[in-house]
Short mmCIF file of N, CA, C and O in Angstrom, two decimals:
data_model
loop_
_atom_site.label_atom_id
_atom_site.label_comp_id
_atom_site.label_asym_id
_atom_site.label_seq_id
_atom_site.Cartn_x
_atom_site.Cartn_y
_atom_site.Cartn_z
N MET A 251 11.43 9.21 14.76
CA MET A 251 11.38 8.80 16.61
C MET A 251 13.35 9.16 17.32
O MET A 251 13.08 9.25 18.07
N MET A 252 14.10 9.28 16.14
CA MET A 252 15.46 10.08 16.72
C MET A 252 14.97 11.65 17.16
O MET A 252 15.75 12.36 18.52
N ARG A 253 13.96 12.77 16.67
CA ARG A 253 13.61 13.92 16.89
C ARG A 253 13.02 13.63 18.04
O ARG A 253 12.73 14.77 18.78
N SER A 254 12.40 12.78 18.47
CA SER A 254 11.12 12.46 19.04
C SER A 254 12.06 13.11 20.84
O SER A 254 11.83 13.37 21.81
N THR A 255 13.44 12.43 21.18
CA THR A 255 13.98 13.26 22.33
C THR A 255 14.00 14.77 22.40
O THR A 255 13.88 15.23 23.23
N GLN A 256 14.18 15.64 21.28
CA GLN A 256 13.89 17.28 21.59
C GLN A 256 12.49 17.66 21.32
O GLN A 256 12.38 19.20 22.09
N SER A 257 11.78 17.40 20.53
CA SER A 257 11.17 18.11 20.14
C SER A 257 9.49 17.05 20.26
O SER A 257 9.64 16.18 19.64
N ALA A 258 8.48 17.87 20.56
CA ALA A 258 7.34 16.92 20.02
C ALA A 258 7.03 16.24 18.27
O ALA A 258 7.57 17.85 17.25
N VAL A 259 7.07 15.55 17.56
CA VAL A 259 6.71 14.86 16.16
C VAL A 259 5.70 14.75 15.62
O VAL A 259 5.82 13.66 14.80
N ALA A 260 4.49 15.04 16.81
CA ALA A 260 3.31 14.88 15.80
C ALA A 260 3.11 15.98 14.07
O ALA A 260 2.35 16.91 14.27
N THR A 261 3.56 15.01 13.35
CA THR A 261 3.62 16.24 12.28
C THR A 261 3.13 15.17 11.04
O THR A 261 2.60 14.92 10.93
N VAL A 262 2.21 16.62 10.08
CA VAL A 262 1.94 16.19 9.35
C VAL A 262 2.83 14.80 7.86
O VAL A 262 2.06 13.77 7.69
N GLU A 263 4.06 15.19 8.19
CA GLU A 263 5.19 14.13 7.59
C GLU A 263 5.04 12.97 8.18
O GLU A 263 4.84 11.70 7.28
N VAL A 264 5.03 12.54 9.54
CA VAL A 264 4.93 11.53 10.14
C VAL A 264 3.13 10.35 10.27
O VAL A 264 3.66 9.69 10.28
N ARG A 265 2.90 11.90 10.28
CA ARG A 265 1.42 11.19 9.74
C ARG A 265 1.50 10.19 8.68
O ARG A 265 0.90 9.19 8.39
N LEU A 266 1.89 11.28 7.58
CA LEU A 266 1.65 10.01 6.31
C LEU A 266 2.33 8.75 6.61
O LEU A 266 2.04 7.94 6.13
N ALA A 267 3.71 8.79 7.17
CA ALA A 267 4.68 7.62 7.27
C ALA A 267 3.49 6.51 7.74
O ALA A 267 3.89 5.87 7.25
N LEU A 268 3.08 7.13 8.89
CA LEU A 268 2.01 6.11 9.47
C LEU A 268 1.56 5.17 8.78
O LEU A 268 0.90 4.09 8.54
N ARG A 269 0.41 6.19 7.89
CA ARG A 269 -0.35 5.98 7.25
C ARG A 269 -0.02 5.27 6.35
O ARG A 269 -0.90 3.81 6.02
N CYS A 270 0.60 5.26 5.73
CA CYS A 270 1.87 3.97 4.47
C CYS A 270 2.01 2.97 4.96
O CYS A 270 2.21 1.79 4.03
N LEU A 271 2.53 2.99 5.88
CA LEU A 271 2.86 1.35 6.98
C LEU A 271 1.40 0.77 7.60
O LEU A 271 1.24 -0.42 7.70
N LEU A 272 -0.04 1.13 7.01
CA LEU A 272 -0.86 0.66 7.31
C LEU A 272 -1.00 -0.73 6.61
O LEU A 272 -1.47 -0.69 7.34
N HIS A 273 -0.70 -0.79 5.20
CA HIS A 273 -0.72 -1.90 4.27
C HIS A 273 -0.50 -3.29 5.20
O HIS A 273 -0.48 -3.74 4.61
N PHE A 274 1.08 -2.41 6.02
CA PHE A 274 2.12 -4.06 6.42
C PHE A 274 1.82 -3.99 7.59
O PHE A 274 2.41 -5.26 8.27
N CYS A 275 0.77 -3.47 8.01
CA CYS A 275 0.70 -4.03 9.98
C CYS A 275 -0.62 -3.96 10.11
O CYS A 275 -1.27 -3.28 10.28
N PRO A 276 0.05 -5.31 10.19
CA PRO A 276 -1.67 -5.62 10.70
C PRO A 276 -2.44 -5.45 12.19
O PRO A 276 -3.66 -5.27 12.57
N ASP A 277 -1.55 -5.33 12.83
CA ASP A 277 -1.85 -4.82 14.51
C ASP A 277 -1.77 -2.79 14.21
O ASP A 277 -1.16 -2.77 13.57
N ARG A 278 -2.19 -2.35 14.46
CA ARG A 278 -1.96 -0.54 14.14
C ARG A 278 -2.06 -0.02 15.61
O ARG A 278 -1.63 0.81 15.88
N TRP A 279 -1.45 -0.98 16.41
CA TRP A 279 -1.36 -0.10 18.21
C TRP A 279 -0.38 0.16 17.88
O TRP A 279 -0.33 1.60 18.45
N PRO A 280 0.46 -0.41 17.58
CA PRO A 280 2.33 0.18 16.97
C PRO A 280 2.14 1.90 16.17
O PRO A 280 2.32 2.31 16.74
N LEU A 281 1.06 2.30 15.43
CA LEU A 281 0.77 3.07 14.32
C LEU A 281 0.35 3.86 15.34
O LEU A 281 1.00 5.61 15.71
N GLU A 282 -0.41 3.59 16.15
CA GLU A 282 -1.62 4.30 16.88
C GLU A 282 -0.90 4.94 18.01
O GLU A 282 -0.99 6.12 18.62
N MET A 283 0.10 4.03 19.03
CA MET A 283 1.11 4.36 19.50
C MET A 283 1.51 5.24 19.33
O MET A 283 2.44 6.40 20.76
N PHE A 284 2.74 5.64 18.71
CA PHE A 284 4.36 6.26 17.77
C PHE A 284 3.27 7.23 17.58
O PHE A 284 3.13 8.38 18.75
N TRP A 285 1.69 7.90 16.81
CA TRP A 285 0.98 9.19 17.01
C TRP A 285 0.75 10.15 18.40
O TRP A 285 1.08 10.86 18.52
N ASP A 286 0.15 9.10 18.84
CA ASP A 286 0.18 9.52 20.50
C ASP A 286 1.30 10.29 21.27
O ASP A 286 1.09 10.50 21.63
N ALA A 287 2.47 9.52 21.26
CA ALA A 287 3.77 9.73 21.88
C ALA A 287 4.45 11.02 21.47
O ALA A 287 4.50 11.56 21.35
N ALA A 288 3.81 11.27 19.49
CA ALA A 288 4.44 11.86 18.59
C ALA A 288 4.59 13.05 19.78
O ALA A 288 5.04 14.18 19.47
N GLY A 289 3.41 13.50 20.25
CA GLY A 289 2.55 14.84 20.66
C GLY A 289 2.58 15.11 21.67
O GLY A 289 2.23 16.18 22.61
N THR A 290 3.02 14.13 22.39
CA THR A 290 3.37 14.33 24.49
C THR A 290 3.86 15.89 24.22
O THR A 290 5.26 15.16 23.98
N ASP A 291 3.92 17.16 25.33
CA ASP A 291 4.75 17.33 26.22
C ASP A 291 5.83 17.07 26.22
O ASP A 291 7.17 17.44 27.00
N ASN A 292 5.85 15.50 27.48
CA ASN A 292 6.66 14.88 28.47
C ASN A 292 7.80 14.46 26.93
O ASN A 292 8.14 13.80 27.17
N ALA A 293 9.06 14.97 27.78
CA ALA A 293 10.24 14.55 26.44
C ALA A 293 10.61 13.16 27.02
O ALA A 293 10.72 11.97 25.92
N ILE A 294 10.45 12.89 27.87
CA ILE A 294 10.87 11.17 28.68
C ILE A 294 9.90 10.34 27.72
O ILE A 294 10.30 9.15 27.19
N GLY A 295 8.47 10.51 28.18
CA GLY A 295 7.45 9.49 27.63
C GLY A 295 7.25 9.48 26.15
O GLY A 295 7.47 8.65 26.02
N ARG A 296 7.30 10.82 25.73
CA ARG A 296 7.48 10.82 24.48
C ARG A 296 8.40 10.33 22.84
O ARG A 296 8.23 9.50 22.88
N ALA A 297 9.66 10.48 24.01
CA ALA A 297 10.97 8.93 23.75
C ALA A 297 10.76 8.23 23.13
O ALA A 297 11.03 6.62 23.45
N GLN A 298 10.27 7.65 25.11
CA GLN A 298 10.50 6.55 25.58
C GLN A 298 9.23 5.87 24.94
O GLN A 298 8.89 4.21 24.15
N GLY A 299 7.69 6.32 23.99
CA GLY A 299 6.59 6.07 23.60
C GLY A 299 6.57 5.31 22.22
O GLY A 299 6.32 4.60 21.39
N CYS A 300 7.85 6.85 21.94
CA CYS A 300 8.01 6.73 20.34
C CYS A 300 9.23 5.17 20.41
O CYS A 300 9.04 4.79 19.13
N THR A 301 9.85 5.21 20.74
CA THR A 301 10.80 4.07 20.87
C THR A 301 9.96 3.34 21.31
O THR A 301 10.04 1.83 19.72
N ALA A 302 9.75 1.80 21.16
CA ALA A 302 8.37 0.91 21.83
C ALA A 302 7.98 1.21 20.67
O ALA A 302 7.95 0.45 20.10
N ALA A 303 7.09 2.23 20.36
CA ALA A 303 6.25 2.52 19.13
C ALA A 303 6.57 1.94 17.86
O ALA A 303 6.44 1.06 17.07
N PHE A 304 8.30 2.15 18.16
CA PHE A 304 9.15 2.10 16.22
C PHE A 304 9.71 0.42 16.75
O PHE A 304 9.47 0.39 16.08
N ASN A 305 9.78 -0.15 17.85
CA ASN A 305 9.75 -1.25 17.46
C ASN A 305 9.07 -2.49 17.57
O ASN A 305 9.55 -3.04 16.62
N GLY A 306 8.01 -1.62 17.52
CA GLY A 306 6.41 -2.62 17.49
C GLY A 306 6.36 -2.64 16.37
O GLY A 306 5.68 -3.90 15.41
N ILE A 307 6.67 -1.35 15.68
CA ILE A 307 6.28 -1.19 14.07
C ILE A 307 7.37 -2.04 13.17
O ILE A 307 6.99 -2.99 12.37
N VAL A 308 8.42 -1.91 13.40
CA VAL A 308 9.12 -2.81 12.92
C VAL A 308 9.41 -4.90 12.72
O VAL A 308 9.47 -5.15 12.18
N ARG A 309 9.03 -5.00 14.47
CA ARG A 309 8.37 -6.45 13.94
C ARG A 309 8.04 -6.69 13.11
O ARG A 309 7.70 -7.55 12.59
N GLN A 310 6.20 -6.02 13.52
CA GLN A 310 5.31 -6.00 12.23
C GLN A 310 6.14 -5.95 11.28
O GLN A 310 5.23 -7.39 10.31
N LEU A 311 6.58 -5.33 10.98
CA LEU A 311 7.37 -4.92 8.93
C LEU A 311 8.28 -6.37 8.97
O LEU A 311 7.70 -7.00 7.63
N ARG A 312 8.93 -7.27 9.95
CA ARG A 312 9.65 -8.31 9.61
C ARG A 312 8.74 -9.33 9.47
O ARG A 312 8.69 -10.19 8.63
N ILE A 313 7.39 -9.62 10.39
CA ILE A 313 6.41 -10.53 10.51
C ILE A 313 5.59 -10.76 8.63
O ILE A 313 5.92 -11.60 8.53
N ALA A 314 5.49 -9.32 8.37
CA ALA A 314 5.01 -8.91 7.27
C ALA A 314 5.98 -9.29 6.24
O ALA A 314 6.07 -9.15 4.64
N GLY A 315 7.10 -9.21 6.17
CA GLY A 315 8.16 -9.86 5.11
C GLY A 315 8.71 -8.48 3.91
O GLY A 315 9.69 -8.12 3.59
N ALA A 316 8.60 -7.43 4.45
CA ALA A 316 8.76 -5.59 4.43
C ALA A 316 10.65 -5.31 4.33
O ALA A 316 11.30 -4.50 3.91
N VAL A 317 10.55 -5.95 5.42
CA VAL A 317 12.08 -5.16 6.03
C VAL A 317 13.30 -7.01 6.87
O VAL A 317 12.61 -7.52 7.46
N PRO A 318 13.80 -7.21 5.93
CA PRO A 318 14.71 -8.26 6.36
C PRO A 318 15.29 -8.24 8.01
O PRO A 318 15.40 -7.32 8.87
N ASP A 319 15.43 -9.90 8.27
CA ASP A 319 15.46 -10.29 9.80
C ASP A 319 16.39 -9.12 10.34
O ASP A 319 16.68 -8.89 11.35
N GLY A 320 17.63 -9.26 9.09
CA GLY A 320 19.20 -8.43 9.47
C GLY A 320 19.95 -9.60 10.53
O GLY A 320 21.03 -8.80 11.05
N ASP A 321 19.60 -11.12 10.16
CA ASP A 321 20.37 -11.98 10.92
C ASP A 321 21.72 -12.87 9.71
O ASP A 321 22.13 -12.91 10.55
N GLY A 322 21.37 -11.64 8.91
CA GLY A 322 22.71 -12.45 8.11
C GLY A 322 22.51 -13.16 6.66
O GLY A 322 22.79 -13.64 6.04
N SER A 323 20.96 -14.00 7.63
CA SER A 323 20.59 -14.96 5.99
C SER A 323 19.58 -14.68 5.15
O SER A 323 19.02 -13.71 4.61
#
């Protein structure tokens, strides 16, 4: 996500990472949105799309219990 502000990040590594997350994300839309945004030529749109999709992925991972909430409890 951080590199998306500088250049397209639709790489094999990102695709593999998204594929690994399929098991934990019942809704595929954030994964698909990240991949679509990752290859966009427009730097602002790419960064915004990747950030929004990343937030959706993190939310799904928290719901699945794969990532702690971060609330200290």
